[in-house]
Amino acid sequence: MTGHGGGGEYKDLVVFLAAAGVMVPLFNRLKISPILGFLAAGVLLGPDGLARFADTAPWLAWLTISDAGQIRSLSELGVAFLLFMIGLELSWGRLKSMRRLVFGLGLTQVAVCTVVLAALFMMLGQTLVSAAVLGMGLSLSSTAVVMPVLAESGRVQTASGRATFSILLAQDLVVAPILITVTVLAALAQSGGDLDPATLRAALLTLVPAAIGLALLVILGRLVLRPMFRSVARARARGQGQEMFVAASLLVVLGAGLAAQAAGLSMSLGALVAGLLLAETEFRREVELSIEPFKGLLLGVFFVGVGIGLDLDVVAANPLAVFGLAAALTGIKIGMIFGAARLWGVKRKAAIETALVLGPAGEFAFVILGAGLVEGIASPAFTGTVLVAATISIFTIPAMAALAGRLTREPAAAPDLPEEALEPVGAENQVLIVGFGRVGRLVGEMLAEHGQSYLAVDSNASTVAKGRAEGANVFYGDAGRAEMLQLCGVETARAIVVTMDAPAKVDEVVRTARGLRPDLILIARARDDRHAVRLYQLGVTDAVPETTEAALQLAENTLVDLGVPMGLVLASIHERRDRFRAVFQDAMPDGAEPPRRARALRSTTSR
């Protein structure tokens, strides 16, 4: 990056990092979405911000971004990483549990808003093809802003939160088809917009290379991704570092994006396909952790680029038109989303809140309209005005959420949606098994036999591969990291069972899990009595020492085989277990509450 005013080639990067390190924490402290902080930074640091005064105060050149083109190039990576993360989250279980709202309410909202907005733009003098692209782009809402705003107010699990999430999920699903449609519309636009069969056939033929490239990307991904990550995981197990996993994750995102570009598709679409492919593997959650820091920072670059592109001259020249267009777009979407929500059975209060937070435009408006500009479909001047209006509408999302909360006053857990929409999403209400060797596998089999769902995590790639081959719900990852436990649903888990045979690692997982959930049922495997004492000091609910339990089982079998009456043997075994338990609990720190009556030390043998 070549700076101006003696700023140096890395000056723009330093300015961006300074904005991320100063403005975003400031917005967080004010309880405002950090995405809006990036947008504000882009406006302030762009050519229409402080740079306007650089001629009279040259030192301001050090505080501005001189090369907006470089920032926009980097912002493409931010969108690619966002779509990659969306692909990772699109599991079949999630779509199945919310299928009615996702494919019903969500797709209805996109279709209705697209048609109505396209009709509006045609009334404003745009061609059918241009109006269609504008309508599709603006029918989408901002996942990056809306979901954090709802999470901060604790409304994700409410009726409106689930409806909002369903619509955003549907919008994420249609991004790829919309980008492909833009390619078809571009071919139609080049032929004068004539919709005769020959022209349409020629337009569709332009997608053949892209379809072939997409098919090859899927096939190659299925063949290569899992073996590659298994190799990386084995190297990591030998102590070669987390950085190899990060490098492999970055390679997948960038490689898939560049392959898609080579096939005539967008980098974002390639990243989405890569995410979908990895979502079906055991490495899904570990990849999420590896990518998250890069996704957040690069998505910040994207929004800084959006802020830089906000032409304040357009606003100053005709503020009534710009703000009027922003209000009209938002108002139309609010009305359409409210109607669609009511049509699909969402109650009135939840429908109002859902419509208000989803009314403003979203980040994909810039991606889709940008693609339309590149393809020569949309009018640059008019599209620039629309993008300014869309940017202004995004800034209103926190205010819309606050207004919705005041208007509806929906309780924190109002079951206003159909039952299917309130089903767990992800790994909720499951038992987490940490370690899936022989012990963990047996625990999982017993849980399944008694109708208890579980999710297992293991840091050995071969063990995970064997478990998944047997149909077990097991993933690769390090459960000693708080982020991994959170991805596995520790906040809603019913219990955690730690089955590893490495005492230090067991301690680490117990300490992390107890720090995240003080009320969690936490059962851990102990090496011996001393290890069991230490685990109780760390806060486990139950500890099962291998040596003690094996000795008691051996004694029980020996006494029974020698002819001692079963009742006397079981009574003495239970008495001895109680004595051990009392010793372990006495070792707990002063003031700590003793755990519930331990069941892990009871004999499961019945004769």
PDB file of N, CA, C and O in Angstrom, residues 270-336:
ATOM      1  N   GLY A 270     -17.074 -20.013  -3.651  1.00  0.00           N
ATOM      2  CA  GLY A 270     -16.127 -21.100  -3.420  1.00  0.00           C
ATOM      3  C   GLY A 270     -15.894 -21.345  -1.945  1.00  0.00           C
ATOM      4  O   GLY A 270     -15.829 -22.489  -1.496  1.00  0.00           O
ATOM      5  N   ALA A 271     -15.783 -20.263  -1.164  1.00  0.00           N
ATOM      6  CA  ALA A 271     -15.602 -20.409   0.279  1.00  0.00           C
ATOM      7  C   ALA A 271     -16.819 -21.046   0.928  1.00  0.00           C
ATOM      8  O   ALA A 271     -16.694 -21.864   1.841  1.00  0.00           O
ATOM      9  N   LEU A 272     -18.020 -20.690   0.459  1.00  0.00           N
ATOM     10  CA  LEU A 272     -19.238 -21.289   0.995  1.00  0.00           C
ATOM     11  C   LEU A 272     -19.262 -22.793   0.742  1.00  0.00           C
ATOM     12  O   LEU A 272     -19.595 -23.575   1.645  1.00  0.00           O
ATOM     13  N   VAL A 273     -18.895 -23.207  -0.459  1.00  0.00           N
ATOM     14  CA  VAL A 273     -18.865 -24.640  -0.784  1.00  0.00           C
ATOM     15  C   VAL A 273     -17.857 -25.359   0.109  1.00  0.00           C
ATOM     16  O   VAL A 273     -18.132 -26.447   0.631  1.00  0.00           O
ATOM     17  N   ALA A 274     -16.687 -24.753   0.311  1.00  0.00           N
ATOM     18  CA  ALA A 274     -15.681 -25.372   1.175  1.00  0.00           C
ATOM     19  C   ALA A 274     -16.215 -25.529   2.594  1.00  0.00           C
ATOM     20  O   ALA A 274     -15.995 -26.557   3.245  1.00  0.00           O
ATOM     21  N   GLY A 275     -16.922 -24.516   3.092  1.00  0.00           N
ATOM     22  CA  GLY A 275     -17.509 -24.617   4.426  1.00  0.00           C
ATOM     23  C   GLY A 275     -18.540 -25.720   4.522  1.00  0.00           C
ATOM     24  O   GLY A 275     -18.586 -26.468   5.503  1.00  0.00           O
ATOM     25  N   LEU A 276     -19.380 -25.844   3.496  1.00  0.00           N
ATOM     26  CA  LEU A 276     -20.394 -26.905   3.487  1.00  0.00           C
ATOM     27  C   LEU A 276     -19.747 -28.290   3.506  1.00  0.00           C
ATOM     28  O   LEU A 276     -20.221 -29.205   4.187  1.00  0.00           O
ATOM     29  N   LEU A 277     -18.658 -28.441   2.751  1.00  0.00           N
ATOM     30  CA  LEU A 277     -17.969 -29.732   2.707  1.00  0.00           C
ATOM     31  C   LEU A 277     -17.328 -30.062   4.051  1.00  0.00           C
ATOM     32  O   LEU A 277     -17.408 -31.196   4.531  1.00  0.00           O
ATOM     33  N   LEU A 278     -16.698 -29.069   4.676  1.00  0.00           N
ATOM     34  CA  LEU A 278     -16.051 -29.308   5.965  1.00  0.00           C
ATOM     35  C   LEU A 278     -17.065 -29.499   7.090  1.00  0.00           C
ATOM     36  O   LEU A 278     -16.759 -30.128   8.104  1.00  0.00           O
ATOM     37  N   ALA A 279     -18.278 -28.975   6.921  1.00  0.00           N
ATOM     38  CA  ALA A 279     -19.302 -29.117   7.957  1.00  0.00           C
ATOM     39  C   ALA A 279     -19.682 -30.574   8.177  1.00  0.00           C
ATOM     40  O   ALA A 279     -20.170 -30.940   9.252  1.00  0.00           O
ATOM     41  N   GLU A 280     -19.465 -31.420   7.169  1.00  0.00           N
ATOM     42  CA  GLU A 280     -19.803 -32.834   7.289  1.00  0.00           C
ATOM     43  C   GLU A 280     -18.650 -33.671   7.828  1.00  0.00           C
ATOM     44  O   GLU A 280     -18.770 -34.885   7.928  1.00  0.00           O
ATOM     45  N   THR A 281     -17.536 -33.038   8.183  1.00  0.00           N
ATOM     46  CA  THR A 281     -16.382 -33.774   8.687  1.00  0.00           C
ATOM     47  C   THR A 281     -16.248 -33.602  10.191  1.00  0.00           C
ATOM     48  O   THR A 281     -16.883 -32.744  10.796  1.00  0.00           O
ATOM     49  N   GLU A 282     -15.369 -34.410  10.764  1.00  0.00           N
ATOM     50  CA  GLU A 282     -15.136 -34.357  12.197  1.00  0.00           C
ATOM     51  C   GLU A 282     -14.296 -33.141  12.619  1.00  0.00           C
ATOM     52  O   GLU A 282     -14.127 -32.884  13.814  1.00  0.00           O
ATOM     53  N   PHE A 283     -13.755 -32.403  11.652  1.00  0.00           N
ATOM     54  CA  PHE A 283     -12.868 -31.281  11.963  1.00  0.00           C
ATOM     55  C   PHE A 283     -13.603 -29.943  11.970  1.00  0.00           C
ATOM     56  O   PHE A 283     -12.975 -28.890  12.102  1.00  0.00           O
ATOM     57  N   ARG A 284     -14.907 -29.994  11.833  1.00  0.00           N
ATOM     58  CA  ARG A 284     -15.701 -28.777  11.685  1.00  0.00           C
ATOM     59  C   ARG A 284     -15.448 -27.775  12.815  1.00  0.00           C
ATOM     60  O   ARG A 284     -15.187 -26.598  12.584  1.00  0.00           O
ATOM     61  N   ARG A 285     -15.520 -28.222  14.053  1.00  0.00           N
ATOM     62  CA  ARG A 285     -15.432 -27.285  15.176  1.00  0.00           C
ATOM     63  C   ARG A 285     -14.012 -26.747  15.369  1.00  0.00           C
ATOM     64  O   ARG A 285     -13.822 -25.591  15.721  1.00  0.00           O
ATOM     65  N   GLU A 286     -13.020 -27.580  15.122  1.00  0.00           N
ATOM     66  CA  GLU A 286     -11.644 -27.108  15.246  1.00  0.00           C
ATOM     67  C   GLU A 286     -11.330 -26.072  14.167  1.00  0.00           C
ATOM     68  O   GLU A 286     -10.622 -25.093  14.418  1.00  0.00           O
ATOM     69  N   VAL A 287     -11.872 -26.279  12.972  1.00  0.00           N
ATOM     70  CA  VAL A 287     -11.678 -25.303  11.898  1.00  0.00           C
ATOM     71  C   VAL A 287     -12.348 -23.979  12.255  1.00  0.00           C
ATOM     72  O   VAL A 287     -11.803 -22.900  11.995  1.00  0.00           O
ATOM     73  N   GLU A 288     -13.534 -24.039  12.853  1.00  0.00           N
ATOM     74  CA  GLU A 288     -14.214 -22.812  13.277  1.00  0.00           C
ATOM     75  C   GLU A 288     -13.330 -21.989  14.213  1.00  0.00           C
ATOM     76  O   GLU A 288     -13.233 -20.763  14.089  1.00  0.00           O
ATOM     77  N   LEU A 289     -12.692 -22.679  15.170  1.00  0.00           N
ATOM     78  CA  LEU A 289     -11.826 -21.967  16.105  1.00  0.00           C
ATOM     79  C   LEU A 289     -10.621 -21.366  15.406  1.00  0.00           C
ATOM     80  O   LEU A 289     -10.175 -20.268  15.735  1.00  0.00           O
ATOM     81  N   SER A 290     -10.077 -22.087  14.435  1.00  0.00           N
ATOM     82  CA  SER A 290      -8.880 -21.611  13.745  1.00  0.00           C
ATOM     83  C   SER A 290      -9.172 -20.390  12.884  1.00  0.00           C
ATOM     84  O   SER A 290      -8.349 -19.477  12.765  1.00  0.00           O
ATOM     85  N   ILE A 291     -10.372 -20.360  12.284  1.00  0.00           N
ATOM     86  CA  ILE A 291     -10.714 -19.305  11.335  1.00  0.00           C
ATOM     87  C   ILE A 291     -11.273 -18.065  12.011  1.00  0.00           C
ATOM     88  O   ILE A 291     -11.141 -16.949  11.512  1.00  0.00           O
ATOM     89  N   GLU A 292     -11.890 -18.219  13.177  1.00  0.00           N
ATOM     90  CA  GLU A 292     -12.653 -17.134  13.795  1.00  0.00           C
ATOM     91  C   GLU A 292     -11.893 -15.805  13.894  1.00  0.00           C
ATOM     92  O   GLU A 292     -12.432 -14.760  13.519  1.00  0.00           O
ATOM     93  N   PRO A 293     -10.637 -15.788  14.387  1.00  0.00           N
ATOM     94  CA  PRO A 293      -9.955 -14.481  14.488  1.00  0.00           C
ATOM     95  C   PRO A 293      -9.759 -13.816  13.138  1.00  0.00           C
ATOM     96  O   PRO A 293      -9.903 -12.595  13.018  1.00  0.00           O
ATOM     97  N   PHE A 294      -9.439 -14.596  12.103  1.00  0.00           N
ATOM     98  CA  PHE A 294      -9.220 -14.028  10.783  1.00  0.00           C
ATOM     99  C   PHE A 294     -10.537 -13.533  10.188  1.00  0.00           C
ATOM    100  O   PHE A 294     -10.595 -12.485   9.564  1.00  0.00           O
ATOM    101  N   LYS A 295     -11.605 -14.325  10.410  1.00  0.00           N
ATOM    102  CA  LYS A 295     -12.912 -13.926   9.880  1.00  0.00           C
ATOM    103  C   LYS A 295     -13.350 -12.597  10.452  1.00  0.00           C
ATOM    104  O   LYS A 295     -13.791 -11.693   9.730  1.00  0.00           O
ATOM    105  N   GLY A 296     -13.200 -12.441  11.775  1.00  0.00           N
ATOM    106  CA  GLY A 296     -13.633 -11.201  12.402  1.00  0.00           C
ATOM    107  C   GLY A 296     -12.855 -10.000  11.918  1.00  0.00           C
ATOM    108  O   GLY A 296     -13.427  -8.944  11.616  1.00  0.00           O
ATOM    109  N   LEU A 297     -11.530 -10.157  11.795  1.00  0.00           N
ATOM    110  CA  LEU A 297     -10.699  -9.034  11.379  1.00  0.00           C
ATOM    111  C   LEU A 297     -10.934  -8.684   9.907  1.00  0.00           C
ATOM    112  O   LEU A 297     -11.074  -7.515   9.538  1.00  0.00           O
ATOM    113  N   LEU A 298     -11.007  -9.714   9.050  1.00  0.00           N
ATOM    114  CA  LEU A 298     -11.198  -9.446   7.632  1.00  0.00           C
ATOM    115  C   LEU A 298     -12.606  -8.955   7.338  1.00  0.00           C
ATOM    116  O   LEU A 298     -12.817  -8.161   6.415  1.00  0.00           O
ATOM    117  N   LEU A 299     -13.580  -9.422   8.112  1.00  0.00           N
ATOM    118  CA  LEU A 299     -14.925  -8.874   7.959  1.00  0.00           C
ATOM    119  C   LEU A 299     -14.930  -7.400   8.379  1.00  0.00           C
ATOM    120  O   LEU A 299     -15.644  -6.580   7.796  1.00  0.00           O
ATOM    121  N   GLY A 300     -14.096  -7.084   9.368  1.00  0.00           N
ATOM    122  CA  GLY A 300     -13.934  -5.685   9.733  1.00  0.00           C
ATOM    123  C   GLY A 300     -13.373  -4.869   8.584  1.00  0.00           C
ATOM    124  O   GLY A 300     -13.807  -3.732   8.336  1.00  0.00           O
ATOM    125  N   VAL A 301     -12.415  -5.439   7.846  1.00  0.00           N
ATOM    126  CA  VAL A 301     -11.879  -4.753   6.663  1.00  0.00           C
ATOM    127  C   VAL A 301     -13.002  -4.496   5.660  1.00  0.00           C
ATOM    128  O   VAL A 301     -13.082  -3.426   5.046  1.00  0.00           O
ATOM    129  N   PHE A 302     -13.884  -5.499   5.507  1.00  0.00           N
ATOM    130  CA  PHE A 302     -14.993  -5.344   4.570  1.00  0.00           C
ATOM    131  C   PHE A 302     -15.864  -4.145   4.949  1.00  0.00           C
ATOM    132  O   PHE A 302     -16.202  -3.297   4.110  1.00  0.00           O
ATOM    133  N   PHE A 303     -16.215  -4.056   6.219  1.00  0.00           N
ATOM    134  CA  PHE A 303     -17.088  -2.960   6.636  1.00  0.00           C
ATOM    135  C   PHE A 303     -16.362  -1.623   6.636  1.00  0.00           C
ATOM    136  O   PHE A 303     -16.977  -0.582   6.394  1.00  0.00           O
ATOM    137  N   VAL A 304     -15.057  -1.631   6.882  1.00  0.00           N
ATOM    138  CA  VAL A 304     -14.291  -0.395   6.717  1.00  0.00           C
ATOM    139  C   VAL A 304     -14.352   0.047   5.256  1.00  0.00           C
ATOM    140  O   VAL A 304     -14.536   1.237   4.947  1.00  0.00           O
ATOM    141  N   GLY A 305     -14.222  -0.924   4.339  1.00  0.00           N
ATOM    142  CA  GLY A 305     -14.334  -0.599   2.918  1.00  0.00           C
ATOM    143  C   GLY A 305     -15.696  -0.043   2.562  1.00  0.00           C
ATOM    144  O   GLY A 305     -15.813   0.879   1.742  1.00  0.00           O
ATOM    145  N   VAL A 306     -16.741  -0.596   3.176  1.00  0.00           N
ATOM    146  CA  VAL A 306     -18.093  -0.075   2.944  1.00  0.00           C
ATOM    147  C   VAL A 306     -18.187   1.365   3.437  1.00  0.00           C
ATOM    148  O   VAL A 306     -18.756   2.244   2.769  1.00  0.00           O
ATOM    149  N   GLY A 307     -17.628   1.621   4.625  1.00  0.00           N
ATOM    150  CA  GLY A 307     -17.653   2.984   5.161  1.00  0.00           C
ATOM    151  C   GLY A 307     -16.881   3.956   4.290  1.00  0.00           C
ATOM    152  O   GLY A 307     -17.308   5.097   4.067  1.00  0.00           O
ATOM    153  N   ILE A 308     -15.731   3.502   3.764  1.00  0.00           N
ATOM    154  CA  ILE A 308     -14.938   4.348   2.873  1.00  0.00           C
ATOM    155  C   ILE A 308     -15.737   4.695   1.619  1.00  0.00           C
ATOM    156  O   ILE A 308     -15.665   5.801   1.085  1.00  0.00           O
ATOM    157  N   GLY A 309     -16.524   3.729   1.154  1.00  0.00           N
ATOM    158  CA  GLY A 309     -17.316   3.944  -0.058  1.00  0.00           C
ATOM    159  C   GLY A 309     -18.549   4.797   0.148  1.00  0.00           C
ATOM    160  O   GLY A 309     -19.258   5.103  -0.821  1.00  0.00           O
ATOM    161  N   LEU A 310     -18.852   5.155   1.380  1.00  0.00           N
ATOM    162  CA  LEU A 310     -20.007   6.003   1.652  1.00  0.00           C
ATOM    163  C   LEU A 310     -19.707   7.428   1.168  1.00  0.00           C
ATOM    164  O   LEU A 310     -18.934   8.155   1.780  1.00  0.00           O
ATOM    165  N   ASP A 311     -20.301   7.776   0.041  1.00  0.00           N
ATOM    166  CA  ASP A 311     -20.034   9.076  -0.593  1.00  0.00           C
ATOM    167  C   ASP A 311     -20.858  10.156   0.108  1.00  0.00           C
ATOM    168  O   ASP A 311     -22.053  10.327  -0.163  1.00  0.00           O
ATOM    169  N   LEU A 312     -20.224  10.878   0.993  1.00  0.00           N
ATOM    170  CA  LEU A 312     -20.935  11.925   1.723  1.00  0.00           C
ATOM    171  C   LEU A 312     -21.355  13.070   0.814  1.00  0.00           C
ATOM    172  O   LEU A 312     -22.291  13.823   1.137  1.00  0.00           O
ATOM    173  N   ASP A 313     -20.677  13.202  -0.346  1.00  0.00           N
ATOM    174  CA  ASP A 313     -21.087  14.238  -1.297  1.00  0.00           C
ATOM    175  C   ASP A 313     -22.479  13.948  -1.840  1.00  0.00           C
ATOM    176  O   ASP A 313     -23.271  14.870  -2.085  1.00  0.00           O
ATOM    177  N   VAL A 314     -22.764  12.658  -2.053  1.00  0.00           N
ATOM    178  CA  VAL A 314     -24.102  12.278  -2.526  1.00  0.00           C
ATOM    179  C   VAL A 314     -25.145  12.652  -1.488  1.00  0.00           C
ATOM    180  O   VAL A 314     -26.224  13.162  -1.805  1.00  0.00           O
ATOM    181  N   VAL A 315     -24.826  12.380  -0.213  1.00  0.00           N
ATOM    182  CA  VAL A 315     -25.755  12.727   0.869  1.00  0.00           C
ATOM    183  C   VAL A 315     -25.931  14.239   0.937  1.00  0.00           C
ATOM    184  O   VAL A 315     -27.061  14.740   1.052  1.00  0.00           O
ATOM    185  N   ALA A 316     -24.826  14.981   0.856  1.00  0.00           N
ATOM    186  CA  ALA A 316     -24.912  16.439   0.964  1.00  0.00           C
ATOM    187  C   ALA A 316     -25.649  17.047  -0.224  1.00  0.00           C
ATOM    188  O   ALA A 316     -26.377  18.029  -0.072  1.00  0.00           O
ATOM    189  N   ALA A 317     -25.471  16.459  -1.413  1.00  0.00           N
ATOM    190  CA  ALA A 317     -26.100  17.007  -2.611  1.00  0.00           C
ATOM    191  C   ALA A 317     -27.615  16.848  -2.579  1.00  0.00           C
ATOM    192  O   ALA A 317     -28.351  17.730  -3.030  1.00  0.00           O
ATOM    193  N   ASN A 318     -28.078  15.714  -2.079  1.00  0.00           N
ATOM    194  CA  ASN A 318     -29.522  15.484  -2.069  1.00  0.00           C
ATOM    195  C   ASN A 318     -29.897  14.653  -0.849  1.00  0.00           C
ATOM    196  O   ASN A 318     -30.252  13.476  -0.976  1.00  0.00           O
ATOM    197  N   PRO A 319     -29.805  15.208   0.336  1.00  0.00           N
ATOM    198  CA  PRO A 319     -30.068  14.416   1.547  1.00  0.00           C
ATOM    199  C   PRO A 319     -31.496  13.884   1.613  1.00  0.00           C
ATOM    200  O   PRO A 319     -31.715  12.774   2.105  1.00  0.00           O
ATOM    201  N   LEU A 320     -32.436  14.635   1.090  1.00  0.00           N
ATOM    202  CA  LEU A 320     -33.826  14.187   1.145  1.00  0.00           C
ATOM    203  C   LEU A 320     -34.011  12.912   0.342  1.00  0.00           C
ATOM    204  O   LEU A 320     -34.674  11.966   0.795  1.00  0.00           O
ATOM    205  N   ALA A 321     -33.390  12.855  -0.840  1.00  0.00           N
ATOM    206  CA  ALA A 321     -33.526  11.667  -1.682  1.00  0.00           C
ATOM    207  C   ALA A 321     -32.851  10.459  -1.046  1.00  0.00           C
ATOM    208  O   ALA A 321     -33.394   9.346  -1.036  1.00  0.00           O
ATOM    209  N   VAL A 322     -31.641  10.660  -0.500  1.00  0.00           N
ATOM    210  CA  VAL A 322     -30.897   9.533   0.081  1.00  0.00           C
ATOM    211  C   VAL A 322     -31.598   8.986   1.316  1.00  0.00           C
ATOM    212  O   VAL A 322     -31.854   7.777   1.429  1.00  0.00           O
ATOM    213  N   PHE A 323     -31.924   9.875   2.244  1.00  0.00           N
ATOM    214  CA  PHE A 323     -32.584   9.406   3.470  1.00  0.00           C
ATOM    215  C   PHE A 323     -34.006   8.916   3.178  1.00  0.00           C
ATOM    216  O   PHE A 323     -34.486   7.982   3.819  1.00  0.00           O
ATOM    217  N   GLY A 324     -34.651   9.544   2.179  1.00  0.00           N
ATOM    218  CA  GLY A 324     -35.977   9.066   1.800  1.00  0.00           C
ATOM    219  C   GLY A 324     -35.920   7.667   1.210  1.00  0.00           C
ATOM    220  O   GLY A 324     -36.776   6.822   1.503  1.00  0.00           O
ATOM    221  N   LEU A 325     -34.897   7.409   0.372  1.00  0.00           N
ATOM    222  CA  LEU A 325     -34.735   6.079  -0.202  1.00  0.00           C
ATOM    223  C   LEU A 325     -34.427   5.053   0.882  1.00  0.00           C
ATOM    224  O   LEU A 325     -34.981   3.937   0.885  1.00  0.00           O
ATOM    225  N   ALA A 326     -33.554   5.421   1.841  1.00  0.00           N
ATOM    226  CA  ALA A 326     -33.240   4.512   2.947  1.00  0.00           C
ATOM    227  C   ALA A 326     -34.495   4.180   3.748  1.00  0.00           C
ATOM    228  O   ALA A 326     -34.749   3.022   4.104  1.00  0.00           O
ATOM    229  N   ALA A 327     -35.297   5.213   4.028  1.00  0.00           N
ATOM    230  CA  ALA A 327     -36.527   4.991   4.784  1.00  0.00           C
ATOM    231  C   ALA A 327     -37.522   4.154   3.995  1.00  0.00           C
ATOM    232  O   ALA A 327     -38.199   3.269   4.545  1.00  0.00           O
ATOM    233  N   ALA A 328     -37.615   4.407   2.684  1.00  0.00           N
ATOM    234  CA  ALA A 328     -38.558   3.652   1.855  1.00  0.00           C
ATOM    235  C   ALA A 328     -38.169   2.179   1.773  1.00  0.00           C
ATOM    236  O   ALA A 328     -39.014   1.287   1.927  1.00  0.00           O
ATOM    237  N   LEU A 329     -36.875   1.920   1.541  1.00  0.00           N
ATOM    238  CA  LEU A 329     -36.414   0.526   1.459  1.00  0.00           C
ATOM    239  C   LEU A 329     -36.671  -0.207   2.771  1.00  0.00           C
ATOM    240  O   LEU A 329     -37.171  -1.331   2.790  1.00  0.00           O
ATOM    241  N   THR A 330     -36.320   0.444   3.878  1.00  0.00           N
ATOM    242  CA  THR A 330     -36.515  -0.181   5.187  1.00  0.00           C
ATOM    243  C   THR A 330     -38.001  -0.390   5.473  1.00  0.00           C
ATOM    244  O   THR A 330     -38.410  -1.457   5.957  1.00  0.00           O
ATOM    245  N   GLY A 331     -38.817   0.616   5.184  1.00  0.00           N
ATOM    246  CA  GLY A 331     -40.249   0.508   5.450  1.00  0.00           C
ATOM    247  C   GLY A 331     -40.910  -0.588   4.635  1.00  0.00           C
ATOM    248  O   GLY A 331     -41.752  -1.341   5.162  1.00  0.00           O
ATOM    249  N   ILE A 332     -40.555  -0.683   3.361  1.00  0.00           N
ATOM    250  CA  ILE A 332     -41.137  -1.733   2.515  1.00  0.00           C
ATOM    251  C   ILE A 332     -40.758  -3.105   3.051  1.00  0.00           C
ATOM    252  O   ILE A 332     -41.602  -4.017   3.154  1.00  0.00           O
ATOM    253  N   LYS A 333     -39.501  -3.273   3.397  1.00  0.00           N
ATOM    254  CA  LYS A 333     -39.079  -4.583   3.922  1.00  0.00           C
ATOM    255  C   LYS A 333     -39.773  -4.913   5.237  1.00  0.00           C
ATOM    256  O   LYS A 333     -40.169  -6.063   5.467  1.00  0.00           O
ATOM    257  N   ILE A 334     -39.926  -3.925   6.098  1.00  0.00           N
ATOM    258  CA  ILE A 334     -40.608  -4.177   7.375  1.00  0.00           C
ATOM    259  C   ILE A 334     -42.025  -4.679   7.117  1.00  0.00           C
ATOM    260  O   ILE A 334     -42.476  -5.664   7.719  1.00  0.00           O
ATOM    261  N   GLY A 335     -42.733  -4.013   6.211  1.00  0.00           N
ATOM    262  CA  GLY A 335     -44.099  -4.433   5.909  1.00  0.00           C
ATOM    263  C   GLY A 335     -44.152  -5.823   5.311  1.00  0.00           C
ATOM    264  O   GLY A 335     -45.004  -6.649   5.693  1.00  0.00           O
ATOM    265  N   MET A 336     -43.270  -6.114   4.372  1.00  0.00           N
ATOM    266  CA  MET A 336     -43.273  -7.431   3.719  1.00  0.00           C
ATOM    267  C   MET A 336     -42.891  -8.543   4.699  1.00  0.00           C
ATOM    268  O   MET A 336     -43.488  -9.620   4.692  1.00  0.00           O
TER     269      MET A 336
END
